[in-house]
mmCIF file with all atom_site columns, C-alpha atoms in Angstrom:
data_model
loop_
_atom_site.group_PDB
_atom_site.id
_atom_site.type_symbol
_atom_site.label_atom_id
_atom_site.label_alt_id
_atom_site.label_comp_id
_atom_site.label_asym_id
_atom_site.label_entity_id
_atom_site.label_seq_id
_atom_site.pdbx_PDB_ins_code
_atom_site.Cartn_x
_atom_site.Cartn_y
_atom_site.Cartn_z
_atom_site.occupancy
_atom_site.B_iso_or_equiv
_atom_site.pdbx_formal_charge
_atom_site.auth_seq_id
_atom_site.auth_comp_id
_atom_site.auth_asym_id
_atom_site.auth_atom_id
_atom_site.pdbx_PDB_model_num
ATOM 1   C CA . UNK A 1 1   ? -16.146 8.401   -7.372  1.00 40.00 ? 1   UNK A CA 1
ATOM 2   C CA . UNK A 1 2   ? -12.773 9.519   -9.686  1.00 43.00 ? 2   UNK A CA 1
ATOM 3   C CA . UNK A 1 3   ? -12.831 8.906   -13.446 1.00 47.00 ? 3   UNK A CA 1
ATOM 4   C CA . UNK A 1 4   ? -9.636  7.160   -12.609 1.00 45.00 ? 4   UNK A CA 1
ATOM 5   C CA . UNK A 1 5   ? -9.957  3.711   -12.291 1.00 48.00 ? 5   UNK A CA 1
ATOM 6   C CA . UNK A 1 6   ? -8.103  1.625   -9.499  1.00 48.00 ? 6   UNK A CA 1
ATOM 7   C CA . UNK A 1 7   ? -4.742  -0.088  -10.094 1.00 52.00 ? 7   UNK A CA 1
ATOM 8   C CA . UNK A 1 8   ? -5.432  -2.365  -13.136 1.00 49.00 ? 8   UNK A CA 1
ATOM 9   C CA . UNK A 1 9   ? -4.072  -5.508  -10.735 1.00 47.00 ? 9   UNK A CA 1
ATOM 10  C CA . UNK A 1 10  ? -6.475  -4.308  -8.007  1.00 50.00 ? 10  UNK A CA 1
ATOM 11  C CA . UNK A 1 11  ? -9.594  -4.236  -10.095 1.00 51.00 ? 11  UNK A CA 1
ATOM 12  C CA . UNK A 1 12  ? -9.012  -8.006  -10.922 1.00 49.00 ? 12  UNK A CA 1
ATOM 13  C CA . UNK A 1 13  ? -10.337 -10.544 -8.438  1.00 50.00 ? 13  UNK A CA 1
ATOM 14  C CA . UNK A 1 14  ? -7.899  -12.663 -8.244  1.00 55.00 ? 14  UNK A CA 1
ATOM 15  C CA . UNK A 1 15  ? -4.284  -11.917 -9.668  1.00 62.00 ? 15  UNK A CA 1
ATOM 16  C CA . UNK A 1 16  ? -1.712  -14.531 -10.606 1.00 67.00 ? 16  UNK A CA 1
ATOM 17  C CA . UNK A 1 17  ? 0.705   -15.231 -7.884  1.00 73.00 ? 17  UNK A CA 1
ATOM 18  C CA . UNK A 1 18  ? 3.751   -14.659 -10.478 1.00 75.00 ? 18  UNK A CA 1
ATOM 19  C CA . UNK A 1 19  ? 2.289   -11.183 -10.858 1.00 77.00 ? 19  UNK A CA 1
ATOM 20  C CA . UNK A 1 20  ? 2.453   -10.607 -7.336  1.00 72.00 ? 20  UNK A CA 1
ATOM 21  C CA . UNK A 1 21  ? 6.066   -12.387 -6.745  1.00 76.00 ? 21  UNK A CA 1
ATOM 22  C CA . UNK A 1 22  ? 7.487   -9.728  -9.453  1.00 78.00 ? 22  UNK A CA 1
ATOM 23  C CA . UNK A 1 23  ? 5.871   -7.456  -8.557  1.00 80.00 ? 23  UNK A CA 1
ATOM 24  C CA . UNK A 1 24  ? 6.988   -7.869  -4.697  1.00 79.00 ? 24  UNK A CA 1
ATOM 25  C CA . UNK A 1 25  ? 10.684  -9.090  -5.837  1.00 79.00 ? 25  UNK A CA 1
ATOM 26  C CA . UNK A 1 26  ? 10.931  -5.668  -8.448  1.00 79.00 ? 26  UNK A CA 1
ATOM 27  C CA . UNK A 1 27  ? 9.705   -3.053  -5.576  1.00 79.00 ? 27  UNK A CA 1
ATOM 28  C CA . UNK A 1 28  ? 12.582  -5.613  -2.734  1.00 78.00 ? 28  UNK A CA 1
ATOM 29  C CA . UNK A 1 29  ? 14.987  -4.904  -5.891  1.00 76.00 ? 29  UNK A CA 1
ATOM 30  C CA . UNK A 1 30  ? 14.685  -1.074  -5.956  1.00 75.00 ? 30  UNK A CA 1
ATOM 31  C CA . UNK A 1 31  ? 14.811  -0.649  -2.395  1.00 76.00 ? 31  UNK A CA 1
ATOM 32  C CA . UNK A 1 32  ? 18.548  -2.782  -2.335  1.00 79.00 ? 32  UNK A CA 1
ATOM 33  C CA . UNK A 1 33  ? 19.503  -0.820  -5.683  1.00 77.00 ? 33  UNK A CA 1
ATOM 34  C CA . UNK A 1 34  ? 18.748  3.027   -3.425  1.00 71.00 ? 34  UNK A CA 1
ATOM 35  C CA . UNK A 1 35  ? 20.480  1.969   -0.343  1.00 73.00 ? 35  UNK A CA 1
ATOM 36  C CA . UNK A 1 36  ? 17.180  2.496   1.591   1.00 63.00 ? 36  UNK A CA 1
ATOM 37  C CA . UNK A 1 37  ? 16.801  -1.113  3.189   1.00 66.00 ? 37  UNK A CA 1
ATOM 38  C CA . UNK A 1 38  ? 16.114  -0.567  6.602   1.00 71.00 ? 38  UNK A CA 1
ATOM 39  C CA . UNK A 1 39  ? 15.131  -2.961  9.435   1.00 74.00 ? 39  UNK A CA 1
ATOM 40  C CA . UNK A 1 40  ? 11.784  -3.029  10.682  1.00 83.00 ? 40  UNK A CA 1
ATOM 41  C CA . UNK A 1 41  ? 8.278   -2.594  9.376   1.00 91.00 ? 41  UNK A CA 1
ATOM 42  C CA . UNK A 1 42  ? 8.059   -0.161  6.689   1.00 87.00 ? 42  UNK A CA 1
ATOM 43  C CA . UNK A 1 43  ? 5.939   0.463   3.620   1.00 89.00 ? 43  UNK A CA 1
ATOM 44  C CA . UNK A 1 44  ? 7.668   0.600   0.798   1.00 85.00 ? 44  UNK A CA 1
ATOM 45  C CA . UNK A 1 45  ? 6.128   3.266   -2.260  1.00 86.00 ? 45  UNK A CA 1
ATOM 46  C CA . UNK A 1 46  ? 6.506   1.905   -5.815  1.00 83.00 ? 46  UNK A CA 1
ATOM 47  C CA . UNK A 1 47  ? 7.816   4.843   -7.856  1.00 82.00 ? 47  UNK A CA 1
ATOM 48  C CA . UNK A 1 48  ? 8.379   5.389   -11.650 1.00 74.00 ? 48  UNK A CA 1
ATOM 49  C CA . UNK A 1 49  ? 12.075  5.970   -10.404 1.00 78.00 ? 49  UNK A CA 1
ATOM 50  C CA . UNK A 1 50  ? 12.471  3.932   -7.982  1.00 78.00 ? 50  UNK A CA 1
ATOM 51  C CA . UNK A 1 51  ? 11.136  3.165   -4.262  1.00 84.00 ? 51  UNK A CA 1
ATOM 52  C CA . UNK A 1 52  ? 9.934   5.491   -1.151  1.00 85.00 ? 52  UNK A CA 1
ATOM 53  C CA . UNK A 1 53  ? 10.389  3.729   2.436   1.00 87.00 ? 53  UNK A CA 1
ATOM 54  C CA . UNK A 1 54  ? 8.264   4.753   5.090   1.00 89.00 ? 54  UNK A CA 1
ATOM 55  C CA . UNK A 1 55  ? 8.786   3.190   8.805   1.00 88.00 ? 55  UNK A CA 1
ATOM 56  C CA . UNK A 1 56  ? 6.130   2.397   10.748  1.00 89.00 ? 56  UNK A CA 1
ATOM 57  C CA . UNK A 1 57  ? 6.507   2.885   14.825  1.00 85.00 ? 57  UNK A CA 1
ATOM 58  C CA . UNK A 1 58  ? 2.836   2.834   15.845  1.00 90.00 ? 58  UNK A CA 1
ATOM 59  C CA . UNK A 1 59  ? 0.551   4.618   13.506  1.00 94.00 ? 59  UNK A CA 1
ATOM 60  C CA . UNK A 1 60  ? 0.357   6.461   9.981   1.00 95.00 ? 60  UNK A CA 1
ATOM 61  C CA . UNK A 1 61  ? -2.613  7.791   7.766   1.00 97.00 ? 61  UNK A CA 1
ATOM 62  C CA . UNK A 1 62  ? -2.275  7.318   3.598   1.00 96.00 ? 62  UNK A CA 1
ATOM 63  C CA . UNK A 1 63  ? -4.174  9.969   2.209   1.00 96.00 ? 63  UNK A CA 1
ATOM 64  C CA . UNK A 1 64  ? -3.913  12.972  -0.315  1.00 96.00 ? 64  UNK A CA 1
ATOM 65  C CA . UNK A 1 65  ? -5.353  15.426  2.462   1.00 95.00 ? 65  UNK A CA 1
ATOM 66  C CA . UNK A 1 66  ? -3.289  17.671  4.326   1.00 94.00 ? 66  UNK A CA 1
ATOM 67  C CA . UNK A 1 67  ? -3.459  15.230  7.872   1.00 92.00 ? 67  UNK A CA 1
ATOM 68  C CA . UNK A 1 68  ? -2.078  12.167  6.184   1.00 95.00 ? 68  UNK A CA 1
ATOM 69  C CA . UNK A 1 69  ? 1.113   10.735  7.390   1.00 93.00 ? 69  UNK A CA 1
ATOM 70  C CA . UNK A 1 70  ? 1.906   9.984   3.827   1.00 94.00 ? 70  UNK A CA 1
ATOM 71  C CA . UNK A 1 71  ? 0.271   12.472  1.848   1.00 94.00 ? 71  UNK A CA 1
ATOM 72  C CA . UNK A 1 72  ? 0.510   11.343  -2.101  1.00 94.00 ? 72  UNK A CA 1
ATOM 73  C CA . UNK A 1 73  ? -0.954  13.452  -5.004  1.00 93.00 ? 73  UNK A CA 1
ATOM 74  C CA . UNK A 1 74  ? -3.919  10.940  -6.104  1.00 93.00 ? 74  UNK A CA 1
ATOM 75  C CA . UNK A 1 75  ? -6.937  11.720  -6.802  1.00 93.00 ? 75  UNK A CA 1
ATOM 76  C CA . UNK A 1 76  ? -7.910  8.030   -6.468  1.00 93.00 ? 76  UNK A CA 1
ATOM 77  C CA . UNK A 1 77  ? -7.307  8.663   -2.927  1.00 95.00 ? 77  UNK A CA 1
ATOM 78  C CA . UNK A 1 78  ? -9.678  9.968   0.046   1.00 96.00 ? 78  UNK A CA 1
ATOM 79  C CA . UNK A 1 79  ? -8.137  12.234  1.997   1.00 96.00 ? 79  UNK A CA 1
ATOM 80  C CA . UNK A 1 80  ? -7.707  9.855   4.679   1.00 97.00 ? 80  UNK A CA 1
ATOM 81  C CA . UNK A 1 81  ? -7.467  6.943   2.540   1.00 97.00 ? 81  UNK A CA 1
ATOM 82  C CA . UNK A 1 82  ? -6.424  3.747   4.825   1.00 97.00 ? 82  UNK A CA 1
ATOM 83  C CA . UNK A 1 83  ? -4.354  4.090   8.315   1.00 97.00 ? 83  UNK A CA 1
ATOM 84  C CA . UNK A 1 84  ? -1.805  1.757   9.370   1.00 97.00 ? 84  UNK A CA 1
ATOM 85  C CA . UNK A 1 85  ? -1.226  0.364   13.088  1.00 96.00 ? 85  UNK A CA 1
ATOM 86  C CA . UNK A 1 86  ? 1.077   -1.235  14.699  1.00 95.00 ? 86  UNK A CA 1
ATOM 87  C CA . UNK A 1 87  ? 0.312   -3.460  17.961  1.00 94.00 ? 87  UNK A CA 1
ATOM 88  C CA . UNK A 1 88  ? 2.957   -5.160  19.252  1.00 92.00 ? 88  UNK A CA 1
ATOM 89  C CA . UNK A 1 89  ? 4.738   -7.295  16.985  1.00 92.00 ? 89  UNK A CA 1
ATOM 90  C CA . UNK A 1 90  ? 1.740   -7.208  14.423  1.00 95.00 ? 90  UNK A CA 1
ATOM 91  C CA . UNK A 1 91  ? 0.565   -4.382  11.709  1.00 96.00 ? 91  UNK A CA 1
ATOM 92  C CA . UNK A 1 92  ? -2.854  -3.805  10.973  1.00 97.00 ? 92  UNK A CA 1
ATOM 93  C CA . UNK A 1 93  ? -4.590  -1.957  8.086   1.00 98.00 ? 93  UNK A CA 1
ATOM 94  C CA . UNK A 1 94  ? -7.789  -0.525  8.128   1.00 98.00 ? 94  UNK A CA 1
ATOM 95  C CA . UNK A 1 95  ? -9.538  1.020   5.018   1.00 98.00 ? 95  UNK A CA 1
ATOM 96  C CA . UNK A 1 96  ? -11.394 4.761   6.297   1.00 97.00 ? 96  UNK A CA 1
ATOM 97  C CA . UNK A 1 97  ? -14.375 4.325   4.633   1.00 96.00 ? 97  UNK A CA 1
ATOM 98  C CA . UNK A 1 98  ? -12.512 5.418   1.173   1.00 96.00 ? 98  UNK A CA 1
ATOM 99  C CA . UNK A 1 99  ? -14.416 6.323   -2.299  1.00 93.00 ? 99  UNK A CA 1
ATOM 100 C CA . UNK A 1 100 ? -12.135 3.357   -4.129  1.00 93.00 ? 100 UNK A CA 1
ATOM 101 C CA . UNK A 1 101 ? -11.152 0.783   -1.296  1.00 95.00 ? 101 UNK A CA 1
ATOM 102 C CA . UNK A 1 102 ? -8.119  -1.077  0.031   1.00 96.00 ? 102 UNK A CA 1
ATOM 103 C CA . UNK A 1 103 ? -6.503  -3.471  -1.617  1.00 94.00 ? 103 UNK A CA 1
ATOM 104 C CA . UNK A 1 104 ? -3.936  -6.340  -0.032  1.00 94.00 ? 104 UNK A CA 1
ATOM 105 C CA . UNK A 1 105 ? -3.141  -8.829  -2.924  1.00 90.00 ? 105 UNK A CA 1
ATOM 106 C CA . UNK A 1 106 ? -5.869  -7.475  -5.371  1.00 82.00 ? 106 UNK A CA 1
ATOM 107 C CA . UNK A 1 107 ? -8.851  -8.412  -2.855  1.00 90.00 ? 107 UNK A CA 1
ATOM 108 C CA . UNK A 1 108 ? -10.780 -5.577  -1.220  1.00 93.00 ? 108 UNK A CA 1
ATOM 109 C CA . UNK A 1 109 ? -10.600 -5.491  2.613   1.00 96.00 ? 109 UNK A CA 1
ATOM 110 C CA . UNK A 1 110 ? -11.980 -2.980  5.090   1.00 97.00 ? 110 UNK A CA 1
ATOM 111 C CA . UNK A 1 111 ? -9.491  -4.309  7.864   1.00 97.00 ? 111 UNK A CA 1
ATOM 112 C CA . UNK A 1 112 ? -6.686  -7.015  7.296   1.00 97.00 ? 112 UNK A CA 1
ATOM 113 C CA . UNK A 1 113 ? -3.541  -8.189  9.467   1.00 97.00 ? 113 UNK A CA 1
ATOM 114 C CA . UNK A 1 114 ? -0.329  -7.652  7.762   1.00 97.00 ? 114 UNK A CA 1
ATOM 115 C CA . UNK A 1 115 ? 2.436   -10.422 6.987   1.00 95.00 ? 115 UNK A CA 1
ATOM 116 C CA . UNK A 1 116 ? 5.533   -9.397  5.274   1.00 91.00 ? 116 UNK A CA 1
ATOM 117 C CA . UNK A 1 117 ? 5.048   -9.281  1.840   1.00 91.00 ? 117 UNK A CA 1
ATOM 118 C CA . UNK A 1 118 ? 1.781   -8.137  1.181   1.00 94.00 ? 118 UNK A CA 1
ATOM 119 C CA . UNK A 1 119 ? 0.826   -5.771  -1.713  1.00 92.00 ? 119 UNK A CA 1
ATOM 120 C CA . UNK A 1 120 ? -0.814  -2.958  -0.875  1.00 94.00 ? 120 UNK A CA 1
ATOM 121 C CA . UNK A 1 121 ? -3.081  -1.259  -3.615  1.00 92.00 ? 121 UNK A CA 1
ATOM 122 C CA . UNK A 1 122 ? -5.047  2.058   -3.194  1.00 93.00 ? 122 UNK A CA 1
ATOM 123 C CA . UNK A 1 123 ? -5.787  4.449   -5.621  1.00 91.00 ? 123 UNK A CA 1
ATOM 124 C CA . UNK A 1 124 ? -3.284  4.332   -8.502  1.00 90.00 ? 124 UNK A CA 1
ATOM 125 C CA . UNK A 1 125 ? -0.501  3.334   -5.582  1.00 90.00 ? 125 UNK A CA 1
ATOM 126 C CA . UNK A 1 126 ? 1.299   0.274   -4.893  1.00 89.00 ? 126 UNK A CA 1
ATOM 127 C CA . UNK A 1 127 ? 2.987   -0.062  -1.325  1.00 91.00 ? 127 UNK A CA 1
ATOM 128 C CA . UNK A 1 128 ? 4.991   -3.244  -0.242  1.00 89.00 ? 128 UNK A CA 1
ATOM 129 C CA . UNK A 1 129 ? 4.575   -4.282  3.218   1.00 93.00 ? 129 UNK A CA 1
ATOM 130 C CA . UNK A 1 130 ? 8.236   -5.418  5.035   1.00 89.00 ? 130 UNK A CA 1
ATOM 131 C CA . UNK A 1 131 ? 9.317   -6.673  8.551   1.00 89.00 ? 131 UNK A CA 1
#
């Protein structure tokens, strides 16, 4: 394990639903403010300066190793930290057996069906889920 600890939000076992909403709302916010709304699922990267959109077509791989789909300088991340699917009209997300977990909504999952909305906490990262 890191000396990092996880997101302070995803250590907690339960996180007030106002956190989330602003949380969800400030990330939607930044998105509008770059001009990077697109249609679609995507994952959307909360960044110091602003937001990162990533679509997702059938299949990606969050990691800090050199495979990943999204490859993000953390060392709270494995290198293949949690892969993303897409089946039909539904997204799935599967934790790869990482050193610090998943997170959706601050509770630990090893696989979870995605609704719009979701937060999406690994390492020191926090993705929005959209449709």
């Amino acid at each position: 394990m890191s000396d990092h600890e996880p997101t302070q939000i995803a250590k907690q076992e339960r996180v007030p639903l106002q956190l989330q909403l602003a949380t969800a709302e400030r990330i939607m916010n930044a998105e509008e403010r770059q001009g990077q709304m697109t249609a679609g699922p995507r994952l959307i990267l909360d960044l110091s300066q602003g937001v990162e959109v990533t679509p997702l077509a059938d299949a990606l791989v969050v990691g800090r190793g050199e495979e990943a789909s999204v490859r993000l300088e953390d060392s709270d991340l494995s290198r293949e930290h949690c892969r993303l699917v897409r089946r039909g009209e539904d997204s799935f997300l599967y934790d790869l057996d990482s050193t610090n977990g998943t997170w959706v909504n601050a509770t630990r999952i090893e696989q979870r069906a995605l609704v719009a909305g979701d937060l999406i906490y690994i390492g020191q990262q926090v993705f929005l889920y959209m449709e």
